[in-house]
PDB file of C-alpha atoms in Angstrom:
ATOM      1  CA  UNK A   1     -46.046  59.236  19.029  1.00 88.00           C
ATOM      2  CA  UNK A   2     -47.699  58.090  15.916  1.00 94.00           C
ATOM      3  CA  UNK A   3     -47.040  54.375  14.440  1.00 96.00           C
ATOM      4  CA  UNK A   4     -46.785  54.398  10.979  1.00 96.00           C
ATOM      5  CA  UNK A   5     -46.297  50.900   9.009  1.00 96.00           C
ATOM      6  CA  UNK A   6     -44.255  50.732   5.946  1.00 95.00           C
ATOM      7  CA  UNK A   7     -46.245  47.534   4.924  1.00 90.00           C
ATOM      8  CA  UNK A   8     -49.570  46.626   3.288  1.00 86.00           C
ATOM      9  CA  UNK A   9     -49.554  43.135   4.840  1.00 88.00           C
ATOM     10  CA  UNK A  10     -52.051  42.501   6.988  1.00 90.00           C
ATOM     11  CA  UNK A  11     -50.451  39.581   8.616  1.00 91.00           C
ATOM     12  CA  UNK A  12     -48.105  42.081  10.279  1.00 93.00           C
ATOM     13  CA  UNK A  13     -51.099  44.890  10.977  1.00 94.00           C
ATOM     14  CA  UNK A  14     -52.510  41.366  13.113  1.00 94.00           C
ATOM     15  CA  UNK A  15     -49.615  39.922  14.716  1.00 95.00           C
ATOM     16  CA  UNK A  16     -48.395  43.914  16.028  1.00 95.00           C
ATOM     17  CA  UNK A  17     -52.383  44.679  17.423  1.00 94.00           C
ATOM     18  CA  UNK A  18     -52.141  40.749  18.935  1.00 93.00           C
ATOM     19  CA  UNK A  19     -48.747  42.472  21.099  1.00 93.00           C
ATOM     20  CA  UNK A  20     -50.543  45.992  21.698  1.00 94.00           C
ATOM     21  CA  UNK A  21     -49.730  47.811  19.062  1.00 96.00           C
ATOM     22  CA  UNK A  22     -51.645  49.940  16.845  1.00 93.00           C
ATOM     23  CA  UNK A  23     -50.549  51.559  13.189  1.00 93.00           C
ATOM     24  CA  UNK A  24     -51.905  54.456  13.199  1.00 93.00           C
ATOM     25  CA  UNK A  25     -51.171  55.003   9.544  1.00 93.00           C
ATOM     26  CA  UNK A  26     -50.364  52.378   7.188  1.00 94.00           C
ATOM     27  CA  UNK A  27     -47.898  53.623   4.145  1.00 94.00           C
ATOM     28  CA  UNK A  28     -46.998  50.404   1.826  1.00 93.00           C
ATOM     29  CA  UNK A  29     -43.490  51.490   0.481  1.00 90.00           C
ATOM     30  CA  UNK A  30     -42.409  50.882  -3.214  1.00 89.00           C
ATOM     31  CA  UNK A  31     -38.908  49.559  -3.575  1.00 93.00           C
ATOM     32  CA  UNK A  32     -36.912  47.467  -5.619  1.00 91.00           C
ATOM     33  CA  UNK A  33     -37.102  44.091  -3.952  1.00 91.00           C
ATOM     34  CA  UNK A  34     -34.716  42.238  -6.377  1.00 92.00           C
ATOM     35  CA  UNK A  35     -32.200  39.918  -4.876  1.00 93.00           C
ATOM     36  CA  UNK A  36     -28.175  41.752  -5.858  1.00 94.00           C
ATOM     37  CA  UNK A  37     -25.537  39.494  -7.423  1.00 93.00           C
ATOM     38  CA  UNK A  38     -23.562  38.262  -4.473  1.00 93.00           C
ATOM     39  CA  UNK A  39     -25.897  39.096  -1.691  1.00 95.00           C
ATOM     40  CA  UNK A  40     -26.488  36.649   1.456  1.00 96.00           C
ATOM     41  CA  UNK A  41     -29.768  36.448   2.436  1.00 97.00           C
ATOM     42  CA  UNK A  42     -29.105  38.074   6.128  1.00 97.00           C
ATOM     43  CA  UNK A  43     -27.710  41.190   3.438  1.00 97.00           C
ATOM     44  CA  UNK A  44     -30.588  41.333   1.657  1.00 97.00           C
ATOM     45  CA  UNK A  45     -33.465  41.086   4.050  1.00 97.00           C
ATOM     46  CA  UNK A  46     -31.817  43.973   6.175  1.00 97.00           C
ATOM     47  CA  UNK A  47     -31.139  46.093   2.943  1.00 97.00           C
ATOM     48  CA  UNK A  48     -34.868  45.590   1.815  1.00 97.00           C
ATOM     49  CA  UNK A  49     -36.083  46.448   5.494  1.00 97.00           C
ATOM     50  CA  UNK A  50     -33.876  49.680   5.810  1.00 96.00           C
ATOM     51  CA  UNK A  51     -35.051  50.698   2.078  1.00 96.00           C
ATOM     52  CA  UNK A  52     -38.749  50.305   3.047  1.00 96.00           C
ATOM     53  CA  UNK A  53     -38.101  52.255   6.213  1.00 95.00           C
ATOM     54  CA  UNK A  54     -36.189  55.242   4.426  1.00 94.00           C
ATOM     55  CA  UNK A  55     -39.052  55.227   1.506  1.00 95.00           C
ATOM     56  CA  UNK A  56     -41.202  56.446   4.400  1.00 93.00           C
ATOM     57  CA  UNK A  57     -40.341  59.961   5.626  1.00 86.00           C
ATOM     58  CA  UNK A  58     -41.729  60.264   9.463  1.00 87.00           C
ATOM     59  CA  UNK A  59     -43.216  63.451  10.688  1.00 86.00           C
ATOM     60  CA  UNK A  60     -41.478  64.673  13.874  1.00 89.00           C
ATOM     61  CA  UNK A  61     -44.089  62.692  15.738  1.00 92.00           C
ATOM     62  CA  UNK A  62     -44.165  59.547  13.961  1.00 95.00           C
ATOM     63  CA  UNK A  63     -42.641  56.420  14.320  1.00 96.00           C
ATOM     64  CA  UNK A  64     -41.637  54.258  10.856  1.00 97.00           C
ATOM     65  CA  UNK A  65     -41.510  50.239  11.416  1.00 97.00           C
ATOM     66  CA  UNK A  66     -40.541  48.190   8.196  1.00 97.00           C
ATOM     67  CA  UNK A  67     -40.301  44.361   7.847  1.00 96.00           C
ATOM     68  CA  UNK A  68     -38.942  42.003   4.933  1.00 95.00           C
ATOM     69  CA  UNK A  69     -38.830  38.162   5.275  1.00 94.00           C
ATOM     70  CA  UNK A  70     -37.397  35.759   3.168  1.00 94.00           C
ATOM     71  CA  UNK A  71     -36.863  32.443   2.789  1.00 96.00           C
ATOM     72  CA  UNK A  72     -33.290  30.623   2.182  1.00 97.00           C
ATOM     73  CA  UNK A  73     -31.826  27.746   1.434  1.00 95.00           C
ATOM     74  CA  UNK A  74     -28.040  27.611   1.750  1.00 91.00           C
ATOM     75  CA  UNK A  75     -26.818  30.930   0.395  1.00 92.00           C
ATOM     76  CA  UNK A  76     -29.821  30.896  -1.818  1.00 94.00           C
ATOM     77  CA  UNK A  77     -32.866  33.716  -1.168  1.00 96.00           C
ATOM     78  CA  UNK A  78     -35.824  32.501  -2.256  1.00 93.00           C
ATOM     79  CA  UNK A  79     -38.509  35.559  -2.243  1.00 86.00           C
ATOM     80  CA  UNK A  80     -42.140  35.340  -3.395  1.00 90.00           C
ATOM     81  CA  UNK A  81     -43.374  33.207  -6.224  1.00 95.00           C
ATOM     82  CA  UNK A  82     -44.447  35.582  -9.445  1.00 94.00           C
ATOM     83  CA  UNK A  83     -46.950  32.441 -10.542  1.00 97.00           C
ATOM     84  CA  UNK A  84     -48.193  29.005  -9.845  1.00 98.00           C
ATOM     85  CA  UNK A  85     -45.351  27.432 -11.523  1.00 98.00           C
ATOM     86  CA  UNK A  86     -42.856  29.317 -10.008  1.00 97.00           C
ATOM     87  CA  UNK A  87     -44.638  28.415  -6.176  1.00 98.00           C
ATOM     88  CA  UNK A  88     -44.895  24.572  -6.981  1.00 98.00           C
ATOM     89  CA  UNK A  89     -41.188  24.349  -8.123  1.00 97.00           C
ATOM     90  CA  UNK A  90     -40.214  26.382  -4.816  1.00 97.00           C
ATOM     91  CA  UNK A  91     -42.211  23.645  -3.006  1.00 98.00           C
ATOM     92  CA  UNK A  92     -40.415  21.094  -4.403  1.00 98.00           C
ATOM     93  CA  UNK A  93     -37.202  22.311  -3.141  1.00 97.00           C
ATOM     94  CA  UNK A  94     -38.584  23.159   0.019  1.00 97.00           C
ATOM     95  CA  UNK A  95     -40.031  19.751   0.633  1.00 97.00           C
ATOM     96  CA  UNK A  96     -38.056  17.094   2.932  1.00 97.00           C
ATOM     97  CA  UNK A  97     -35.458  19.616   3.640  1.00 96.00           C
ATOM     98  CA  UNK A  98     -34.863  22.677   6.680  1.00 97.00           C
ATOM     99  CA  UNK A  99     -34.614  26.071   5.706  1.00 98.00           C
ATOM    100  CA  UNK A 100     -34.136  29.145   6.677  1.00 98.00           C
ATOM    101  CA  UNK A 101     -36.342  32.301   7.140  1.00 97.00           C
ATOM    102  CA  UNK A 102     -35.237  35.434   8.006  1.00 97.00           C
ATOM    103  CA  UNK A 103     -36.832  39.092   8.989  1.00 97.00           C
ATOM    104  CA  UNK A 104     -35.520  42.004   9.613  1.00 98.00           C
ATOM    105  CA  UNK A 105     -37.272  44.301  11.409  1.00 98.00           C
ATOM    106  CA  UNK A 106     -36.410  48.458  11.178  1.00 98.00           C
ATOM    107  CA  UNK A 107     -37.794  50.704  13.283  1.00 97.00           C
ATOM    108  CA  UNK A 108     -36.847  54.857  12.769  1.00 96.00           C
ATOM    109  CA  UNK A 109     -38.255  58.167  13.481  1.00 94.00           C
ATOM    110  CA  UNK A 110     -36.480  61.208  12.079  1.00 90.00           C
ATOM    111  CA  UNK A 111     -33.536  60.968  13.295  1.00 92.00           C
ATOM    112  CA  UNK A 112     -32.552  57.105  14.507  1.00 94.00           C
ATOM    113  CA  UNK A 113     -32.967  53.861  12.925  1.00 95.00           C
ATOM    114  CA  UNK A 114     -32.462  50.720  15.006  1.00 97.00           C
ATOM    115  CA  UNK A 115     -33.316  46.634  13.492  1.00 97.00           C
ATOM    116  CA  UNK A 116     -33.149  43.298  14.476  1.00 98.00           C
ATOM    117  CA  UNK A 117     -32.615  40.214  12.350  1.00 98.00           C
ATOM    118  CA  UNK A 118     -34.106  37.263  13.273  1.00 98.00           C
ATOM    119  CA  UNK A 119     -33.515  33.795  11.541  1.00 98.00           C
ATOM    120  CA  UNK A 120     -36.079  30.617  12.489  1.00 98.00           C
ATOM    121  CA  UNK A 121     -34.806  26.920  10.914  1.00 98.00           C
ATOM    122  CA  UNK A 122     -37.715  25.475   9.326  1.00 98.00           C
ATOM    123  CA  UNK A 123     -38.218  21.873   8.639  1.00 98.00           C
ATOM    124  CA  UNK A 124     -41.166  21.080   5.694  1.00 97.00           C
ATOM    125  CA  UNK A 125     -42.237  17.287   5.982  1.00 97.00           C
ATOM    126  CA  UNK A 126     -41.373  15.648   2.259  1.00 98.00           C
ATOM    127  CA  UNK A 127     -44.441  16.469  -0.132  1.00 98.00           C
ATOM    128  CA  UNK A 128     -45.836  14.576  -2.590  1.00 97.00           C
ATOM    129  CA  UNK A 129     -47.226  15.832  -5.965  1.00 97.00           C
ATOM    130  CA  UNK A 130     -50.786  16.112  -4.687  1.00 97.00           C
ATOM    131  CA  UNK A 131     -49.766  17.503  -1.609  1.00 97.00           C
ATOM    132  CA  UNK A 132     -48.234  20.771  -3.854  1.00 98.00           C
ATOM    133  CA  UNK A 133     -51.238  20.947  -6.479  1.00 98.00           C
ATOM    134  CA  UNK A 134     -53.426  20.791  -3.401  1.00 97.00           C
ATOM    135  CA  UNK A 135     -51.716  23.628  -1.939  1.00 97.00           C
ATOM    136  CA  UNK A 136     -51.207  25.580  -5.146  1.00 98.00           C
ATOM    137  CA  UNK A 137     -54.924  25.086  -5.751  1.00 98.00           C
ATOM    138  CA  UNK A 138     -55.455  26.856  -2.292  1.00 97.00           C
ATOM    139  CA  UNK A 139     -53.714  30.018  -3.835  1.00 97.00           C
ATOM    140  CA  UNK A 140     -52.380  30.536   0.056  1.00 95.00           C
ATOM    141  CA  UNK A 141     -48.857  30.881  -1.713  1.00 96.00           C
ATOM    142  CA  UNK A 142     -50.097  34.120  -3.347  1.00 95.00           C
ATOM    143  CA  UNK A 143     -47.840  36.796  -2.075  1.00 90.00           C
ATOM    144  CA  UNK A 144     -45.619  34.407   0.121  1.00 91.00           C
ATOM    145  CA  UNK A 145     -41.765  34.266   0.346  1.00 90.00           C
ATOM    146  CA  UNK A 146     -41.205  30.712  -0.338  1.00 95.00           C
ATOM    147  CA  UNK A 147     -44.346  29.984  -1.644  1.00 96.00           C
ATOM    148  CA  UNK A 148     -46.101  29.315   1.375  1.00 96.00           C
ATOM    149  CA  UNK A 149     -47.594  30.808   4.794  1.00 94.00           C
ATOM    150  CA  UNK A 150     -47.554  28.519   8.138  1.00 95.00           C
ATOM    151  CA  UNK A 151     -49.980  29.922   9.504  1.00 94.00           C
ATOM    152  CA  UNK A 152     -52.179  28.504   6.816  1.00 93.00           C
ATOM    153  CA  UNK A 153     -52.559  25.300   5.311  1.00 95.00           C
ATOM    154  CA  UNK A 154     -49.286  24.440   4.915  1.00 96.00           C
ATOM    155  CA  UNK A 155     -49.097  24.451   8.374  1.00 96.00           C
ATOM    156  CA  UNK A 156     -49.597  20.805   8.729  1.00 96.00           C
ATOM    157  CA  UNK A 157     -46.504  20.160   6.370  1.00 97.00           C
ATOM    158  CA  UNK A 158     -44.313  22.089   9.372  1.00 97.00           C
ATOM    159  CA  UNK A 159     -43.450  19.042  11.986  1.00 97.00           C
ATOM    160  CA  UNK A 160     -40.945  21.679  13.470  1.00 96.00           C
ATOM    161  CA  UNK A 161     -39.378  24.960  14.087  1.00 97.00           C
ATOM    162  CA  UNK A 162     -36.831  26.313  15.956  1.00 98.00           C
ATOM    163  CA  UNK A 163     -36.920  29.962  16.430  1.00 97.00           C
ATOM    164  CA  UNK A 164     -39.724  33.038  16.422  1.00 97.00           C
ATOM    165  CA  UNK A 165     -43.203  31.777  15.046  1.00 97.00           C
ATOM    166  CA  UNK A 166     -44.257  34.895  14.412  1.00 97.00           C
ATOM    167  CA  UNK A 167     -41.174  35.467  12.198  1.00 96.00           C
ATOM    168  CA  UNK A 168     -42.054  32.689  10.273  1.00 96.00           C
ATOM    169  CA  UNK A 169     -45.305  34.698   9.789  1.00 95.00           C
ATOM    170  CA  UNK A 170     -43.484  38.014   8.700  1.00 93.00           C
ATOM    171  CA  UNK A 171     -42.955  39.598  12.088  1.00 97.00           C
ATOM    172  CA  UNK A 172     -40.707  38.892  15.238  1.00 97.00           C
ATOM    173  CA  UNK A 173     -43.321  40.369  17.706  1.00 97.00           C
ATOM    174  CA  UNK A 174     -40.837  40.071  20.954  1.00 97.00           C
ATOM    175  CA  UNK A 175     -37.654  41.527  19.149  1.00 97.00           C
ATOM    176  CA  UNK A 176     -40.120  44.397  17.458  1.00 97.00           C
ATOM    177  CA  UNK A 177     -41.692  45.199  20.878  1.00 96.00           C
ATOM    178  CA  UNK A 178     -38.617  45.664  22.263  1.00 97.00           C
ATOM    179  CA  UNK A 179     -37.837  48.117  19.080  1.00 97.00           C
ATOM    180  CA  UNK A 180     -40.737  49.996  19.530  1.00 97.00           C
ATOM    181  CA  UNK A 181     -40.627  50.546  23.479  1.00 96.00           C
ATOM    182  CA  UNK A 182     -37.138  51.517  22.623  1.00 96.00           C
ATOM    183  CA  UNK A 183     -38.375  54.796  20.947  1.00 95.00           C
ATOM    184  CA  UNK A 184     -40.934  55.153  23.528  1.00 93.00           C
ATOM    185  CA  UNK A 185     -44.029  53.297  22.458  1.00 93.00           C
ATOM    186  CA  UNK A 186     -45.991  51.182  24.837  1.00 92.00           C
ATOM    187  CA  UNK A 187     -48.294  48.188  24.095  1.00 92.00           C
ATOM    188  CA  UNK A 188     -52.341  49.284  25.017  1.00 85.00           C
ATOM    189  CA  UNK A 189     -52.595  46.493  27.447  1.00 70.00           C
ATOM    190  CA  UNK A 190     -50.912  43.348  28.852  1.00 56.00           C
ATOM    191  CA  UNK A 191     -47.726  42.431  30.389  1.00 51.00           C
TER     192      UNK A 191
END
């Protein structure tokens, strides 16, 4: 079986080779990512993660996985930041306060999908105006949901989590290695 990822991030290429697992084709799909009136942000992280996964038509040998993360506070989805103003306004809200961030993980071949959700609580230390232009400056927030990556720089504004890391990151590696050994994959080496 061929791997095929329905994502251009690298981040998620990384943390699935870190587990054993290799894309063997890498097809970025083009949806509509735009948060719908009403929706909760468990809703719209699967929906986005299915969507992705049906843009990408498998071969009878192929194996689609799809990821969306986003960030939330309250009911609230708070996606990627479309500019430097937009990021250091997210920051504000996000700083001093827990939040959420979800991924959803789908996994299909031609015939079955199967997903996972998985939500981490975040808490961001309280930031101070230098702290944001600082990070802004970095332009780390480029492409993030909520306007920053933890694996990064703003890293050291993090004092806790509790939940997946690597979901945090954009990627659940436990809950999608269990996915893909579900449909028959197996990690190259290690336990």
């Amino acid at each position: 079986m061929r791997l095929v990822l329905a994502s251009a991030s690298p981040r998620r290429r990384t943390l699935l080779e870190q587990v054993g697992f290799h894309a063997d084709d890498i097809r970025p799909a083009d949806i509509d990512e735009s948060v719908r009136p009403g929706e909760t942000p468990r809703q719209y992280v699967t929906r986005v993660a299915s969507q992705k996964a049906a843009a990408v038509e498998p071969c009878p040998d192929e194996i689609v996985l799809a990821a969306d993360t986003a960030v939330a506070l309250g009911r609230r989805v708070i996606g990627k930041p479309r500019d430097a103003v937009e990021a250091a306004n997210i920051l504000r809200r996000l700083s001093g306060r827990r939040h959420r961030v979800l991924t959803a993980v789908e996994v299909r071949d031609s015939r079955t999908a199967r997903r996972r959700v998985v939500t981490t609580i975040v808490k961001m230390q309280r930031l101070g105006e230098g702290d944001i232009a600082s990070y802004i400056d970095s332009g780390e927030w480029v492409g993030k949901a909520g306007a920053y990556g933890i694996q990064g720089l703003a890293g050291r504004h993090i004092p806790w989590i509790r939940g997946s890391f690597t979901s945090v990151i954009g990627l659940p590696v436990a809950e999608t290695s269990n996915l893909l050994v579900s449909f028959g994959l197996q990690p190259k080496s290690g336990c």
